[in-house]
Backbone as a printed PyTorch tensor [residue, N CA C, xyz], in Angstrom:
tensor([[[126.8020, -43.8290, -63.1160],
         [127.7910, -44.2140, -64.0900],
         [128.3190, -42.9790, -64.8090]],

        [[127.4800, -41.7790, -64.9780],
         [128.0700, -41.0150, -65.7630],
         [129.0070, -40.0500, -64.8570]],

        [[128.8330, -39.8080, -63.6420],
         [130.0140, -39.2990, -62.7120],
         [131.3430, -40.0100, -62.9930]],

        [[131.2390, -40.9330, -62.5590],
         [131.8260, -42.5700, -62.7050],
         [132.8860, -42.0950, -64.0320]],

        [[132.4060, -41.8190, -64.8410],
         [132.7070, -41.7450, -66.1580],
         [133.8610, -40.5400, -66.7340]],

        [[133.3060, -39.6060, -65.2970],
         [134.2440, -38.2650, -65.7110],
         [135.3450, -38.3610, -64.6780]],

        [[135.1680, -39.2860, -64.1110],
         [136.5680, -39.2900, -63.2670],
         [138.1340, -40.0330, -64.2340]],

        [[138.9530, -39.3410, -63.9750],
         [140.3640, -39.5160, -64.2600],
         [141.1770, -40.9350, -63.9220]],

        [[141.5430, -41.8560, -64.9390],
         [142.1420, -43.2180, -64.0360],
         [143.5150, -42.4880, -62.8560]],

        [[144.5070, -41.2450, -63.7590],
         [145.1410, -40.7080, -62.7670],
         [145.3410, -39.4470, -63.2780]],

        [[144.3910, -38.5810, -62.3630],
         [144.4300, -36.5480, -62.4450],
         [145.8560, -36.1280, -62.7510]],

        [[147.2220, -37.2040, -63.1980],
         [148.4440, -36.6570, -63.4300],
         [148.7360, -37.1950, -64.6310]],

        [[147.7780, -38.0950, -64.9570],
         [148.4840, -38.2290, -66.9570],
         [146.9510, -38.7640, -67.5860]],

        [[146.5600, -37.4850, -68.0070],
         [145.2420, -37.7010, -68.6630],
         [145.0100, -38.3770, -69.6080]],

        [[145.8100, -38.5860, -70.4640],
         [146.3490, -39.4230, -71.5740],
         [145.4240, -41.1540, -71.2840]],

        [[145.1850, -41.2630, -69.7030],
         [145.0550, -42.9590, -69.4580],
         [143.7210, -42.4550, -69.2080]],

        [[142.7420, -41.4250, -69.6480],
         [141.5460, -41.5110, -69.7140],
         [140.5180, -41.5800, -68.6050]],

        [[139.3030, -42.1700, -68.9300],
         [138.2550, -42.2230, -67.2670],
         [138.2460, -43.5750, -67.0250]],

        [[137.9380, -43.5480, -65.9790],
         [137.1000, -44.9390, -65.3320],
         [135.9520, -45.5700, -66.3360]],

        [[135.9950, -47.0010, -66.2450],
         [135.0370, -47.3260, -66.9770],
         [134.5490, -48.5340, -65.9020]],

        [[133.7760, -48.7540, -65.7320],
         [132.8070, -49.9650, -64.9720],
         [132.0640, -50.3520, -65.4180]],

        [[131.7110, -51.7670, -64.7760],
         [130.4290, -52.7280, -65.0920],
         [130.1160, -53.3890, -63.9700]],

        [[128.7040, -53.0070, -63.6760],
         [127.9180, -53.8350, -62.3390],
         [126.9540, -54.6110, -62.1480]],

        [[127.1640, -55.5660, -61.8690],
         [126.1120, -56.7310, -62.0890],
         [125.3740, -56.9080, -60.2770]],

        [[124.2520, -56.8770, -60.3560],
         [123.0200, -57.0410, -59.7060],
         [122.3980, -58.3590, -59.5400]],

        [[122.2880, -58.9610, -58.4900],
         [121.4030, -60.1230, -58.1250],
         [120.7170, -59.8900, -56.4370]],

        [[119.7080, -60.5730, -56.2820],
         [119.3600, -60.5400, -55.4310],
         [119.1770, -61.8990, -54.5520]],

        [[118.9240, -61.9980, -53.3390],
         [119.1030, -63.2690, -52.7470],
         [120.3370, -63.7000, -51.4190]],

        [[120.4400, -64.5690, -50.8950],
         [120.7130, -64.4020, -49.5530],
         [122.2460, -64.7420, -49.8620]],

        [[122.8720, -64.4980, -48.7340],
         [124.5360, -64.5000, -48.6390],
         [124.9140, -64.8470, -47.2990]],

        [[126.3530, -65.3570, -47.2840],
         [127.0710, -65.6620, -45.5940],
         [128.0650, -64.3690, -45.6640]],

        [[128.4420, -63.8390, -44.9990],
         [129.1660, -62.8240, -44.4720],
         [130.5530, -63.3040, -43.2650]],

        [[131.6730, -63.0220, -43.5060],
         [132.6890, -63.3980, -42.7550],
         [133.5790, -62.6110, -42.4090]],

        [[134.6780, -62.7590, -41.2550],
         [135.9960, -61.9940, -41.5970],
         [137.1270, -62.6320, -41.6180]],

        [[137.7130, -62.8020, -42.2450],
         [138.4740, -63.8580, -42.6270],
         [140.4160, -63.2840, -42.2310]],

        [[141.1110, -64.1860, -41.7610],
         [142.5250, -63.7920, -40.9810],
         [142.4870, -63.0950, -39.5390]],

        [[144.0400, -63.2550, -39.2950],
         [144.0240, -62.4850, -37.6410],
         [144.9870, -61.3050, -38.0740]],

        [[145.8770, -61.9000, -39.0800],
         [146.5400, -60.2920, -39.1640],
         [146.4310, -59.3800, -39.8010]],

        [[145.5810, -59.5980, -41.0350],
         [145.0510, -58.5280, -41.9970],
         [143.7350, -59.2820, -42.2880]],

        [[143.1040, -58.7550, -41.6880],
         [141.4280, -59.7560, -41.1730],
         [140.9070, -58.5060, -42.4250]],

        [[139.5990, -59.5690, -43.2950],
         [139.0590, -58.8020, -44.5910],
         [137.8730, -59.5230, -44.3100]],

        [[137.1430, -58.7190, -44.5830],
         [135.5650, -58.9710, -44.8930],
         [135.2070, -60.0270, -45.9350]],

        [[134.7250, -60.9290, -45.8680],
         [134.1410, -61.8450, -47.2170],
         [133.0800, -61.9460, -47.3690]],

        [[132.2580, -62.1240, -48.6080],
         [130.6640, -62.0490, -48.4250],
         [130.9170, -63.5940, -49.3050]],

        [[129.7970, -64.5200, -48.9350],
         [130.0800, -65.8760, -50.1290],
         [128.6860, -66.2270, -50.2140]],

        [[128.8680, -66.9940, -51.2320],
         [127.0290, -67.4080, -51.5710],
         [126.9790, -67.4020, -53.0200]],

        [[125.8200, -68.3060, -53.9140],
         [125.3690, -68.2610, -54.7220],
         [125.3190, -66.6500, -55.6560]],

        [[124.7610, -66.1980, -54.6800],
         [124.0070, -64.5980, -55.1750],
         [125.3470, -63.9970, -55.5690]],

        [[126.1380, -63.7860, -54.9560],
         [127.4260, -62.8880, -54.9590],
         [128.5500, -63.6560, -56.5500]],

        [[127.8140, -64.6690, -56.3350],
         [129.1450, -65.5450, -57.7530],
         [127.8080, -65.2520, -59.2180]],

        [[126.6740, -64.9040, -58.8810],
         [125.7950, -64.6460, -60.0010],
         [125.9940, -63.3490, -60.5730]],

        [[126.2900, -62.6950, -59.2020],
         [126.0380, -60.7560, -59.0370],
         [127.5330, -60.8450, -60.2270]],

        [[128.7850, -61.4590, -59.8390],
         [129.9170, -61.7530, -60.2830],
         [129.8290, -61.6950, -61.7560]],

        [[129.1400, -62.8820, -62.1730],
         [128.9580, -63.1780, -63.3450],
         [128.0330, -62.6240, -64.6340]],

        [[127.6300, -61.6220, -63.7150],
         [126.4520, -60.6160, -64.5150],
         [127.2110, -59.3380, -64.4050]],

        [[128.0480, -59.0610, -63.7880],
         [129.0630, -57.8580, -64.3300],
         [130.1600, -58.3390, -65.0240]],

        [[130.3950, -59.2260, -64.9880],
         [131.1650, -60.2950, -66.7030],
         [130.6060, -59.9870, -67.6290]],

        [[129.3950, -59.8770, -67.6820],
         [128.4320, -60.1230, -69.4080],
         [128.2710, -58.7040, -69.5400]],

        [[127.8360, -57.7710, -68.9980],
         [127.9710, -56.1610, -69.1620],
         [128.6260, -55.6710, -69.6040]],

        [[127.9750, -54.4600, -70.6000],
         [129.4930, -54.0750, -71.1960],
         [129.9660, -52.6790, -70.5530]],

        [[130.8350, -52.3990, -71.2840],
         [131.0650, -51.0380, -70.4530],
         [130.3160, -49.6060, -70.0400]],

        [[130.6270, -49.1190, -68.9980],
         [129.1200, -48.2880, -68.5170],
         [128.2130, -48.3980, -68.5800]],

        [[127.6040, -50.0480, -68.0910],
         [126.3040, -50.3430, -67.8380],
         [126.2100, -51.2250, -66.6950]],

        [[124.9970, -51.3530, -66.1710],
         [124.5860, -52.0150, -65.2280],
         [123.8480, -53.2500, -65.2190]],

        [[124.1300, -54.0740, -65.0060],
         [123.2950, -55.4820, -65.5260],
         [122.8200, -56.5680, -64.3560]],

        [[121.6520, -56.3910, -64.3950],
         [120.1620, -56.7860, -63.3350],
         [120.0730, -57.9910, -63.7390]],

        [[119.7820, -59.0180, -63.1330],
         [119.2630, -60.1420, -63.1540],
         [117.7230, -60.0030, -63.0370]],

        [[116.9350, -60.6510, -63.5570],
         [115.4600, -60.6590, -63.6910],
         [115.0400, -60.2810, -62.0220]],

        [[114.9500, -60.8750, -61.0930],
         [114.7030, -60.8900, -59.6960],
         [115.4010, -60.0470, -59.3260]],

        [[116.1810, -59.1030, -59.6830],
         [116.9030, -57.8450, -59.2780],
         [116.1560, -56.5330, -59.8070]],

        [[115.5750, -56.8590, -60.7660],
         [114.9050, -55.6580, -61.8200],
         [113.8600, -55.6100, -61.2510]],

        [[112.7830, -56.8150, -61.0390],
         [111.7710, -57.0610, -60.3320],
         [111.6010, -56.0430, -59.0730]],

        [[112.5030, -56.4630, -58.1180],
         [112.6360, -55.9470, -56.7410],
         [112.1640, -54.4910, -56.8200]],

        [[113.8640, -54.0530, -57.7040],
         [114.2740, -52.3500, -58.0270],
         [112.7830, -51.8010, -58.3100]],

        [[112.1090, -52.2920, -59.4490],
         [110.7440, -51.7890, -59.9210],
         [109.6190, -51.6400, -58.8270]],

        [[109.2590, -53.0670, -58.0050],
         [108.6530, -53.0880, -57.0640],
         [108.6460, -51.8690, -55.6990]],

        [[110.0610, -52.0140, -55.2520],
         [110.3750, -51.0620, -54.5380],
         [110.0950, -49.6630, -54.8760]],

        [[110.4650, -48.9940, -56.0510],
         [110.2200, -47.8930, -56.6200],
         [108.9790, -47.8560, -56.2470]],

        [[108.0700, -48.6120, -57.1450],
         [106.7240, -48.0420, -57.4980],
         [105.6770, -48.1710, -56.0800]],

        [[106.2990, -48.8380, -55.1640],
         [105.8290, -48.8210, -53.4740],
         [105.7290, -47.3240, -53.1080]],

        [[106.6960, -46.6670, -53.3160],
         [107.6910, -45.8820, -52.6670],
         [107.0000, -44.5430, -53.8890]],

        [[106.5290, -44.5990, -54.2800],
         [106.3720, -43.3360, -55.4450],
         [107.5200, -43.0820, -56.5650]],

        [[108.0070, -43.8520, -56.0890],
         [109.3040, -43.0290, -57.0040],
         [109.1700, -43.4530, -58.3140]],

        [[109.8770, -43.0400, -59.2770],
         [110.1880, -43.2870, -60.8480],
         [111.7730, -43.7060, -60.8390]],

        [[112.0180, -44.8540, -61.7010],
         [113.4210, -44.5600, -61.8840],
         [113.5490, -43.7250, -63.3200]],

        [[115.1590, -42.8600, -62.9230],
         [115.4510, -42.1290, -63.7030],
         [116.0430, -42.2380, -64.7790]],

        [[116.3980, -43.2440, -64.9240],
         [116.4890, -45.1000, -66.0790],
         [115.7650, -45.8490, -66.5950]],

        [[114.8480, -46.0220, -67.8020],
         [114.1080, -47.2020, -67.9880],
         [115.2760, -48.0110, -68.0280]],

        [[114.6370, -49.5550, -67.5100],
         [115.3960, -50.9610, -67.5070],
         [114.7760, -51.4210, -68.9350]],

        [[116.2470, -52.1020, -69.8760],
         [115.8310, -52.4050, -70.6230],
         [116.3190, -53.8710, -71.0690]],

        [[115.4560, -54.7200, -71.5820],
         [115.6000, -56.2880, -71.2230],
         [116.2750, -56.8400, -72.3910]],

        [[117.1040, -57.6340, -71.7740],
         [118.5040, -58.0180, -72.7900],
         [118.3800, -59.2190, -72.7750]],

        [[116.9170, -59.7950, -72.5300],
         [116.5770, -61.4540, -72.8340],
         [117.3220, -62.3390, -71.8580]],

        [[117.4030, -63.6760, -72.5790],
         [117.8000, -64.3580, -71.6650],
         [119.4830, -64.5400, -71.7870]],

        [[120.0810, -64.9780, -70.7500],
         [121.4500, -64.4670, -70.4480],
         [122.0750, -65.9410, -70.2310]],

        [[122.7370, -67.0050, -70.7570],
         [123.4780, -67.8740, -69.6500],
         [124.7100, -67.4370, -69.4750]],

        [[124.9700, -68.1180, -68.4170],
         [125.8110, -67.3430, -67.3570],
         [126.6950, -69.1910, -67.1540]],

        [[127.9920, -68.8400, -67.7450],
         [128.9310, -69.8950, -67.3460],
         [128.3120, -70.8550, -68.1640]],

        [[127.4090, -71.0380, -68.7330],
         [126.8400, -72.6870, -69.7020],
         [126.1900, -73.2260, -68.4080]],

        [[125.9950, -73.0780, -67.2570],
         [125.2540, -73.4590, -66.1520],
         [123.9350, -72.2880, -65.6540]],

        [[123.9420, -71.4040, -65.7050],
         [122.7890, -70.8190, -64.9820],
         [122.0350, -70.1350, -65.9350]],

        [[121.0540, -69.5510, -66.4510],
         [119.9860, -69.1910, -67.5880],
         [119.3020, -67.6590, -66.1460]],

        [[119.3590, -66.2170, -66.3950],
         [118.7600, -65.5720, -66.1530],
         [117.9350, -65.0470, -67.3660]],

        [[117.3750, -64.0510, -67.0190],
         [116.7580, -62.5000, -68.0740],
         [117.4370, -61.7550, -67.3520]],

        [[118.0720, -60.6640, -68.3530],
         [118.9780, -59.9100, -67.6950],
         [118.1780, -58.8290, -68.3640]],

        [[118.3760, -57.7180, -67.4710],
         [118.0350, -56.0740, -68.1330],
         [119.0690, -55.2040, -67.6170]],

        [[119.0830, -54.1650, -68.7670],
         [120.1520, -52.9390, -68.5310],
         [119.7510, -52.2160, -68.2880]],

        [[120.2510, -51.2000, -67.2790],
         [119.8860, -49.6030, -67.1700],
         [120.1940, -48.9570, -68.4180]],

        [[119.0460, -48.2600, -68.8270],
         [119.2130, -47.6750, -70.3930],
         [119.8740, -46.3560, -70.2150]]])
């Protein structure tokens, strides 16, 4: 994010500042497609992908926002693996999402 951050919206009128993003994280299974014959595009659909969706909705700017079972994983994996992340995750409680779905969400600090 902080690369992310120093980039230019356009290197010809600085005035319009950097990039700003928000990425939301879920984990869990998906369908994959390609969709048209004349400008054929990739689609990914599923539960996971409209959660992942909705958890970079609730994020604010220049942060990253994990769904509980996403943080889980990330941690798991790491600490398999030796690694440290170079981020503590930090837990932003519980999250609903649309008045229908209830995660724990955590941020990359």
């Amino acid at each position: 994010m902080t690369a992310l951050s120093q980039l230019p919206v356009a290197p010809t009128r600085p005035a319009l500042g950097s990039l700003k993003a928000r990425v939301g994280i879920h984990c869990g299974s998906v369908a994959t497609t390609v969709i048209g014959k004349h400008r054929p595009r990739f689609c990914v659909l599923g539960e996971t992908v409209t959660i992942s969706k909705r958890l970079q909705r609730s994020a604010q700017s220049q942060q990253v926002c994990l769904s509980w079972l996403a943080a889980t994983m990330l941690q798991t994996q790491c600490s398999s693996r030796g690694l440290h992340l170079d981020r503590q995750l930090e837990s932003r409680g519980e999250c609903v999402i649309k008045g229908e779905w209830r995660c724990f969400c955590s941020r990359m600090a």
